[in-house]
Coordinates of C-alpha atoms in Angstrom, one line a residue:
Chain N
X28 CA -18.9 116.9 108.2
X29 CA -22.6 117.1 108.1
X30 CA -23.4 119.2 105.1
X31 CA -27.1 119.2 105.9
X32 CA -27.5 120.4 109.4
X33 CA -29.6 123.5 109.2
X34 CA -33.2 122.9 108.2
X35 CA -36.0 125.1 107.8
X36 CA -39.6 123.6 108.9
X37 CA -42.9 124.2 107.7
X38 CA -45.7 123.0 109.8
X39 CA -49.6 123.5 109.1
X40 CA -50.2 126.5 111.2
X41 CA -50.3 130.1 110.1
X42 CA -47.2 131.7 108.4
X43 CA -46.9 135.3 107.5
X44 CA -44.9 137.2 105.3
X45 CA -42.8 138.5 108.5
X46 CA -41.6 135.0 110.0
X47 CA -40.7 134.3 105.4
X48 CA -38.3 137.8 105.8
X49 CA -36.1 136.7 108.8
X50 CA -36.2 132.9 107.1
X51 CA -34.5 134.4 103.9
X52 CA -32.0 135.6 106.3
X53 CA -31.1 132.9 107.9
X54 CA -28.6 130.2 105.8
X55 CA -30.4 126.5 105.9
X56 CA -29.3 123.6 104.4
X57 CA -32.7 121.8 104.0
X58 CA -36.2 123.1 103.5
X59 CA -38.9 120.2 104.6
X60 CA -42.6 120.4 105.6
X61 CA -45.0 118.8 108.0
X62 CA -47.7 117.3 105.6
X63 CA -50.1 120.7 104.7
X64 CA -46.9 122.7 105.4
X65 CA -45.7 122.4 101.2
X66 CA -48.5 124.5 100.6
X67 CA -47.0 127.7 102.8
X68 CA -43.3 126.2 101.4
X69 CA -44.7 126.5 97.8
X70 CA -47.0 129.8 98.7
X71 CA -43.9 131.9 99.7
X72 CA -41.1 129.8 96.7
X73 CA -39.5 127.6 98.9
X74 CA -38.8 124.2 97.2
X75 CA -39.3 121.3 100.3
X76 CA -36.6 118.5 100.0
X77 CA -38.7 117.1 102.0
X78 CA -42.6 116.5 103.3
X79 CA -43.4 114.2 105.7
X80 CA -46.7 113.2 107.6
X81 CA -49.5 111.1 106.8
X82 CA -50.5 113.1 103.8
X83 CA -54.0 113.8 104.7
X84 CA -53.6 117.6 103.7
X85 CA -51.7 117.6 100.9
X86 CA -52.8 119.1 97.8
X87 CA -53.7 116.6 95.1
X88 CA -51.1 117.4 93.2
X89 CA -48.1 118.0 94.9
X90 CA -46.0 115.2 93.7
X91 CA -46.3 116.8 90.3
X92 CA -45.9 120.1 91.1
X93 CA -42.3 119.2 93.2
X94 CA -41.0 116.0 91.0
X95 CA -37.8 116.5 93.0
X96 CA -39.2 116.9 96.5
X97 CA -39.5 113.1 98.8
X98 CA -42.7 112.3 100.1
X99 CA -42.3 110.2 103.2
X100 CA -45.5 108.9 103.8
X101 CA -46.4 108.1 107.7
X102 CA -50.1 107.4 107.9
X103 CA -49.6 106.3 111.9
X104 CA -52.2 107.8 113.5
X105 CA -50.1 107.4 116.8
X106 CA -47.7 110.9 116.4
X107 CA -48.8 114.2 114.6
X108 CA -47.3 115.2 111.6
X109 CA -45.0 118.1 113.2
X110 CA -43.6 115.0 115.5
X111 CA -42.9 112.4 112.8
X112 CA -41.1 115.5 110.5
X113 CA -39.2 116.1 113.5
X114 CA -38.0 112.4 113.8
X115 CA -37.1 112.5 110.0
X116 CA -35.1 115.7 110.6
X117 CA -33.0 113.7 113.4
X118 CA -32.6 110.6 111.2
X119 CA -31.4 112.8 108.6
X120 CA -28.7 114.1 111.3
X121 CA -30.2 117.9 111.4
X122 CA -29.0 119.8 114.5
X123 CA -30.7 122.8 114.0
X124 CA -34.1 123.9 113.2
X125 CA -36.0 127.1 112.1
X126 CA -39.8 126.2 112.4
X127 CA -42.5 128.2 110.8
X128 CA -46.2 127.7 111.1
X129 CA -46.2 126.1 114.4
X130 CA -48.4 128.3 115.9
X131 CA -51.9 129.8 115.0
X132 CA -54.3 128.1 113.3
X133 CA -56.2 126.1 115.8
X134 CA -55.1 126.8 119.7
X135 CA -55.4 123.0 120.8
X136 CA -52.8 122.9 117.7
X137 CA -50.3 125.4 118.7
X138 CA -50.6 124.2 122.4
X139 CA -49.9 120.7 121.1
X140 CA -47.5 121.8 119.1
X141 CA -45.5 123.9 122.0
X142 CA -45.9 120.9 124.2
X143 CA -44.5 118.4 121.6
X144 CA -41.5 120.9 121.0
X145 CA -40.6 120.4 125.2
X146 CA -40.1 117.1 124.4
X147 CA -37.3 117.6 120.9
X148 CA -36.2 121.0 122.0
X149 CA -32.9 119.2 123.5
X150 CA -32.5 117.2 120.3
X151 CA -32.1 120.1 118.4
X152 CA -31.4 123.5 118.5
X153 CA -34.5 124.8 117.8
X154 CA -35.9 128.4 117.0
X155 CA -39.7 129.1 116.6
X156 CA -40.9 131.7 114.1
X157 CA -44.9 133.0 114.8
X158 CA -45.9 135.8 113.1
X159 CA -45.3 138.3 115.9
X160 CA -42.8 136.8 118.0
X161 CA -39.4 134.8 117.7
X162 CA -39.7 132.2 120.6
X163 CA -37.3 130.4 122.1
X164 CA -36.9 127.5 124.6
X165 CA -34.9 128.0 127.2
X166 CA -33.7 126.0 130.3
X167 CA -30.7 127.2 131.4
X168 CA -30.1 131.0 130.2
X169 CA -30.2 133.0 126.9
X170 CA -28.8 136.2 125.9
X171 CA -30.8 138.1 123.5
X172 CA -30.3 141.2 121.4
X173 CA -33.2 144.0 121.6
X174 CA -34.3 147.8 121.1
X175 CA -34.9 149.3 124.5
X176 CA -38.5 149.2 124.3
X177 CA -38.8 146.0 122.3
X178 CA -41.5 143.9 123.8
X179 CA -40.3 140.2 125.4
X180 CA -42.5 138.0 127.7
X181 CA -41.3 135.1 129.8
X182 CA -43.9 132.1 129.8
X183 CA -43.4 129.2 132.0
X184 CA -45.0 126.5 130.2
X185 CA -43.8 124.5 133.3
X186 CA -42.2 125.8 136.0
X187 CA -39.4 127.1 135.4
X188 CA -37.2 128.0 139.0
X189 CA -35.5 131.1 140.1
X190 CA -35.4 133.2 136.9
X191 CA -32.8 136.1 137.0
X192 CA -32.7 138.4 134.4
X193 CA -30.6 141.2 132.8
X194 CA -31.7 144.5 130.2
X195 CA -35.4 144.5 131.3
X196 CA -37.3 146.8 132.2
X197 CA -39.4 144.8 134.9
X198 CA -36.2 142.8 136.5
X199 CA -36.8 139.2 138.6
X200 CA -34.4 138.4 140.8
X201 CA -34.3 134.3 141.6
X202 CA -38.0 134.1 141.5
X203 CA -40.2 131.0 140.3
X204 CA -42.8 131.3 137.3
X205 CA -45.1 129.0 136.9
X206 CA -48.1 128.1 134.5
X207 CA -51.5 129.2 136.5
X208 CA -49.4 131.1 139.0
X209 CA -47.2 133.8 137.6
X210 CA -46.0 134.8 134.3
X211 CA -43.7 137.3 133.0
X212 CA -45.7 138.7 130.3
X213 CA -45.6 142.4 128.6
X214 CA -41.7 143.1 129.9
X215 CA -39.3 145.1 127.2
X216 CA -36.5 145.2 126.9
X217 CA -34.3 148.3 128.6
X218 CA -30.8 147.9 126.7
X219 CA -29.8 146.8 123.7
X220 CA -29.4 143.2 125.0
X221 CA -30.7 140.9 128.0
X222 CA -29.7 138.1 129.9
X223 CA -32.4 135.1 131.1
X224 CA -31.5 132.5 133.5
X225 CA -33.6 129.7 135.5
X226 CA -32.1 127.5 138.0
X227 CA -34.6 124.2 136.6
X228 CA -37.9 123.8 134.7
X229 CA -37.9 125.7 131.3
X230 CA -39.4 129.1 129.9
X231 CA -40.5 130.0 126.9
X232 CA -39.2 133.5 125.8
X233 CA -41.6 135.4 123.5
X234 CA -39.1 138.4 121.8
X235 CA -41.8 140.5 119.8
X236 CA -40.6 141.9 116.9
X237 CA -39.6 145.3 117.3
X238 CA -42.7 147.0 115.7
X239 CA -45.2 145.1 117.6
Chain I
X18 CA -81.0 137.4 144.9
X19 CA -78.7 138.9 143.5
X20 CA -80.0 139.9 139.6
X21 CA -76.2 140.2 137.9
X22 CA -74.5 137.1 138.4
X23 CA -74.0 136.4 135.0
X24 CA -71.7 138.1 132.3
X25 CA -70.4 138.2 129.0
X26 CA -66.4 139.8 129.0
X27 CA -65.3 141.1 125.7
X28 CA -61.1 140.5 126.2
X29 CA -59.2 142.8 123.6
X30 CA -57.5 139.2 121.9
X31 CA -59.7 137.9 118.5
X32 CA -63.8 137.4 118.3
X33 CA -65.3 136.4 115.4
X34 CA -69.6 135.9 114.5
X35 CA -69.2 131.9 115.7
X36 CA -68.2 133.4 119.0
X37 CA -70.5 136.2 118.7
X38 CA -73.7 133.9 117.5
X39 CA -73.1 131.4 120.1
X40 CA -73.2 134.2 123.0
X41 CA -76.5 135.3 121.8
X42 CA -78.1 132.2 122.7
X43 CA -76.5 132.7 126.0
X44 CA -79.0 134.1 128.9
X45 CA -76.5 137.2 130.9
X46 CA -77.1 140.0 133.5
X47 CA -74.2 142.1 132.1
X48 CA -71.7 142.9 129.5
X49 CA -68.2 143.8 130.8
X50 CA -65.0 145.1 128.6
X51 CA -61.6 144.7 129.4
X52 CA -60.1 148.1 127.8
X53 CA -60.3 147.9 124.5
X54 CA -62.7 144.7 124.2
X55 CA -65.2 147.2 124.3
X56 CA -64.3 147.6 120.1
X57 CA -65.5 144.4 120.1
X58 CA -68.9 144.9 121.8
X59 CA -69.7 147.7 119.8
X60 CA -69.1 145.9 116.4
X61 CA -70.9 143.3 117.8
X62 CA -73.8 145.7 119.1
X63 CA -73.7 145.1 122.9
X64 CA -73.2 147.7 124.9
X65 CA -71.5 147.4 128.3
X66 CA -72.4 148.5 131.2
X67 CA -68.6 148.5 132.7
X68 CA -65.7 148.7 131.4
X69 CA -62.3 148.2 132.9
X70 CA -58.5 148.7 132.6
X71 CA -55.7 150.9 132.1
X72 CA -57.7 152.5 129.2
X73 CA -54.5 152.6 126.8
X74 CA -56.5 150.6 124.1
X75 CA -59.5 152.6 124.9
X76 CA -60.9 154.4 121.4
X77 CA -60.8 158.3 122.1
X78 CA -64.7 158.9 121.8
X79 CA -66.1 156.0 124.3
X80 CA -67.0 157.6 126.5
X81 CA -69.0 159.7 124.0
X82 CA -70.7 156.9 122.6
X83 CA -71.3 154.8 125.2
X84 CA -72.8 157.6 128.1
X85 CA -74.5 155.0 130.1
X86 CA -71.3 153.3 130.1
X87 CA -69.6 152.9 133.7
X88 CA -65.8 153.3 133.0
X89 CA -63.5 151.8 135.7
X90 CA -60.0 153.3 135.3
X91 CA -57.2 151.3 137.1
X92 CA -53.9 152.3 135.9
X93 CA -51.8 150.3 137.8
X94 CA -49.2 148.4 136.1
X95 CA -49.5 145.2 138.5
X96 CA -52.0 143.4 136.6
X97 CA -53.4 143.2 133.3
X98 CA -56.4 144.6 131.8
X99 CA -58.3 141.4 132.0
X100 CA -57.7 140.5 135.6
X101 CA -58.6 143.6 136.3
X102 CA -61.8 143.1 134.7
X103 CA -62.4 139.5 136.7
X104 CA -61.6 141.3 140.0
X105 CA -64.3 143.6 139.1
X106 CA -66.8 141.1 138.5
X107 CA -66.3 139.2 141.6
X108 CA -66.8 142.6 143.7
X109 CA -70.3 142.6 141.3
X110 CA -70.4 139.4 142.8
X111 CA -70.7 138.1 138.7
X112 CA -70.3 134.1 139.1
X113 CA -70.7 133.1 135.8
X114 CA -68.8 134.2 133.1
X115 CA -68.5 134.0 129.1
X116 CA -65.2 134.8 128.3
X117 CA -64.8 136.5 124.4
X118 CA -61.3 137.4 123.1
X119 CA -59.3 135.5 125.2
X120 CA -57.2 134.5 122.6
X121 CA -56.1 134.5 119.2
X122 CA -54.3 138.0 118.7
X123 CA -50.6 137.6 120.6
X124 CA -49.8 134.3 121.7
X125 CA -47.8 135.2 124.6
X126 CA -51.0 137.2 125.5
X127 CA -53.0 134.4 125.0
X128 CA -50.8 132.0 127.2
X129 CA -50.5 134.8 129.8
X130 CA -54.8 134.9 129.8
X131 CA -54.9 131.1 129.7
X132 CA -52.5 130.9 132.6
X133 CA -54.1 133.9 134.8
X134 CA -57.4 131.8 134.0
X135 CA -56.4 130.1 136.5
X136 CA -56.2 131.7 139.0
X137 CA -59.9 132.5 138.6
X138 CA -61.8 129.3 137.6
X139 CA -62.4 128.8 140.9
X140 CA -64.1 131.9 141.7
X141 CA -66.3 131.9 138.7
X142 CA -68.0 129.4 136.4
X143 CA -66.0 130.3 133.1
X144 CA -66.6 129.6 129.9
X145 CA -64.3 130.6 127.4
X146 CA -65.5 130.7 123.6
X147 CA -62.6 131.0 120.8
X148 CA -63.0 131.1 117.1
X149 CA -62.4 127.4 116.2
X150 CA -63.5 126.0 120.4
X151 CA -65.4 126.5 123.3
X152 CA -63.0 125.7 126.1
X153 CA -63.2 124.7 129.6
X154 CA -61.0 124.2 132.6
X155 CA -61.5 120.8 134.1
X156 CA -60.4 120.2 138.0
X157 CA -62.7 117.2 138.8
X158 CA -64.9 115.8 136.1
X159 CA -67.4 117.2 133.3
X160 CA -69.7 116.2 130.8
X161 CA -70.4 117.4 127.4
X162 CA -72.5 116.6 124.5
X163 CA -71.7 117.0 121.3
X164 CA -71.9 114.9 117.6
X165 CA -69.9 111.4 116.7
X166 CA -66.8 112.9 115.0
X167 CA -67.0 116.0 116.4
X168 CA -63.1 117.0 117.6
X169 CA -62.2 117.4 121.3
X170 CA -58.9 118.1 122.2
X171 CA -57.2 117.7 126.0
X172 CA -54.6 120.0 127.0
X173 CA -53.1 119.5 129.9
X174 CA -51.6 123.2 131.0
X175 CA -50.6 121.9 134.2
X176 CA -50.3 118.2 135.0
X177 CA -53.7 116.3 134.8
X178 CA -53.3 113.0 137.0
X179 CA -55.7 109.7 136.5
X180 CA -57.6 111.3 133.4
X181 CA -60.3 109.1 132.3
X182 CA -62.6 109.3 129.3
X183 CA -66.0 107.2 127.9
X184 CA -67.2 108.6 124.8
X185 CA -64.2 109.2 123.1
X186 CA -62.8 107.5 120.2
X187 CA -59.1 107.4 121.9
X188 CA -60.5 106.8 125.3
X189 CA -58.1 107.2 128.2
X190 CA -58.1 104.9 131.3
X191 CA -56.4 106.5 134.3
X192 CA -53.4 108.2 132.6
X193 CA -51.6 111.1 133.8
X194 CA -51.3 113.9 131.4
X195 CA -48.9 116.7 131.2
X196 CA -47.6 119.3 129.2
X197 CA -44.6 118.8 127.5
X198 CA -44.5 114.7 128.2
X199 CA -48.2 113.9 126.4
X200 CA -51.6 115.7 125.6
X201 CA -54.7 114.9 124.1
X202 CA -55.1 116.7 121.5
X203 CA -57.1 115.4 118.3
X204 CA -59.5 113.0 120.1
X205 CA -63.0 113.0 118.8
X206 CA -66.8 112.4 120.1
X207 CA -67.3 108.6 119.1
X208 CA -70.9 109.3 121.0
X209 CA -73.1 111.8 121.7
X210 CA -72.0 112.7 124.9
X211 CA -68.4 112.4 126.9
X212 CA -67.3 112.4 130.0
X213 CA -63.7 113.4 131.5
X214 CA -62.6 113.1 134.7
X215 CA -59.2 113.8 136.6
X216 CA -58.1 113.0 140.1
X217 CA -56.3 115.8 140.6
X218 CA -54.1 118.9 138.6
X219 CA -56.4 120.5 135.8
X220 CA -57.2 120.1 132.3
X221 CA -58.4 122.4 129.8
X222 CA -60.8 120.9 127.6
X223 CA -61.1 121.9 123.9
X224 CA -64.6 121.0 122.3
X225 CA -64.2 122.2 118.5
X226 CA -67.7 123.6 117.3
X227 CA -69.4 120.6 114.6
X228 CA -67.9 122.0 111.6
X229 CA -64.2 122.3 112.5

């Protein structure tokens, strides 16, 4: 058995105190960061096991500062540093990931980011914090837990075919999103759970924190 | 001849002074405010002369404040505030847009605007300026100037086919582009002026302002 399988991820972007108070909830086997991440790791007393990336915004001193923690230095300017701490967490046999600070900084970033994440989100079982939204990757269905009222939006970052869904408030019934042509932003939820389900492509569910 | 073809749109997502001081030096007919954008004109000091939506992020006293003020009410749920506000430029027959607050508060918001963008950059010459990028949509070709190192980033939010670049300093040479399988994010100006072009799909081209 894998005693290391649950890892939580800090990338470069923006990380809030919200997305820190569900992490502390959720059991992880493995803390690691994505080059600039330690500094959101150290800023909110996480200890990394792990940073990875080519090191060009890390803080002079981190190697003192976390004697314990390995640096795996990958200056290769050919992959971002979210993508080669992804391809660490695989080596290092991780099945599931909570990712933090994917998101807001720089748009081309997070867009970069969310693209990248199309590409791993099979490898892993992945679960994206931002600081107003839980996202989640989905391309088959997903059942989620809400408040009636809770805010969800359905963003085909590619197409994503004849979505069906359950506990909303705006319902689709076998109809195609697409990126430039319809979304399914600003929906809530209308029970206390829903059901999402797309025939082929992939969606990106936004679930908005309940007091947003 | 029509005299109001050209418009600044204050969106109700983030705007910040680099935003603000670049649409200065921008030559407009018109200020238009999607809902509550217009708290963004008014801490800016532009006043519009329309604004439009469903008014539910509308401050109490606008109206007040801004008398000479034309306020478009349209409460259907349909669309959101912001197409709402492009459909009423077209009937101004606006063509050319400057597009503030796009982005930046709620990502699914902003992937929702970026996507419904779309739907509209044919209809209008759009420029949208974020905090960190002045961003446009690509369908054919474009140039731009800008400085040696300065950063440019290429997102493909739909597939970009054949994109070619000269004057970048990871040039591309008639490579398809699409999100989720590769982007182009993190390119830079190796001259003083680029040029992209694409043979068919779209691309949304990020040019980070010098200092980023």
């Amino acid at each position: 058995m894998n005693m290391k399988n649950r890892a939580i991820l800090f990338a470069n972007g923006q990380v809030t105190e919200r997305e820190i108070a569900i992490s502390r909830k959720t059991a992880f086997d493995m803390v690691v960061a994505a080059d600039g991440g330690i500094v959101h790791a150290e800023r909110f007393g996480f200890v990394p096991d792990a940073v990875v990336g080519d090191f060009d915004s890390l803080p002079p001193d981190s190697r003192k500062r976390f004697p314990g923690t390995r640096f795996v230095h990958q200056p290769s300017e050919e992959r971002c540093d979210l993508e080669k701490t992804l391809i660490f967490c695989e080596k290092e046999r991780i099945s599931a990931i909570t990712l933090l600070g994917v998101t807001g900084k720089r748009l081309d970033h997070t867009l970069g980011n969310l693209s990248l994440l199309i590409r791993y989100d099979r490898r892993f079982s992945l679960r994206i914090l931002t600081p107003e939204a839980e996202v989640f990757i989905v391309r088959d269905s997903i059942k989620l837990d809400g408040i009636p009222g809770q805010g969800i939006s359905l963003l085909p970052m590619e197409e994503a075919e004849e979505v069906s869904t359950s506990g909303l408030k705006y319902p689709l019934s076998c109809e195609t999103l697409a990126f430039g042509q319809r979304e399914g932003t600003s929906n809530e939820f209308s029970d206390s759970c829903c059901s999402i389900s797309i025939s082929g492509g992939l969606l990106f569910v936004f679930r908005l924190y309940p007091e947003n």
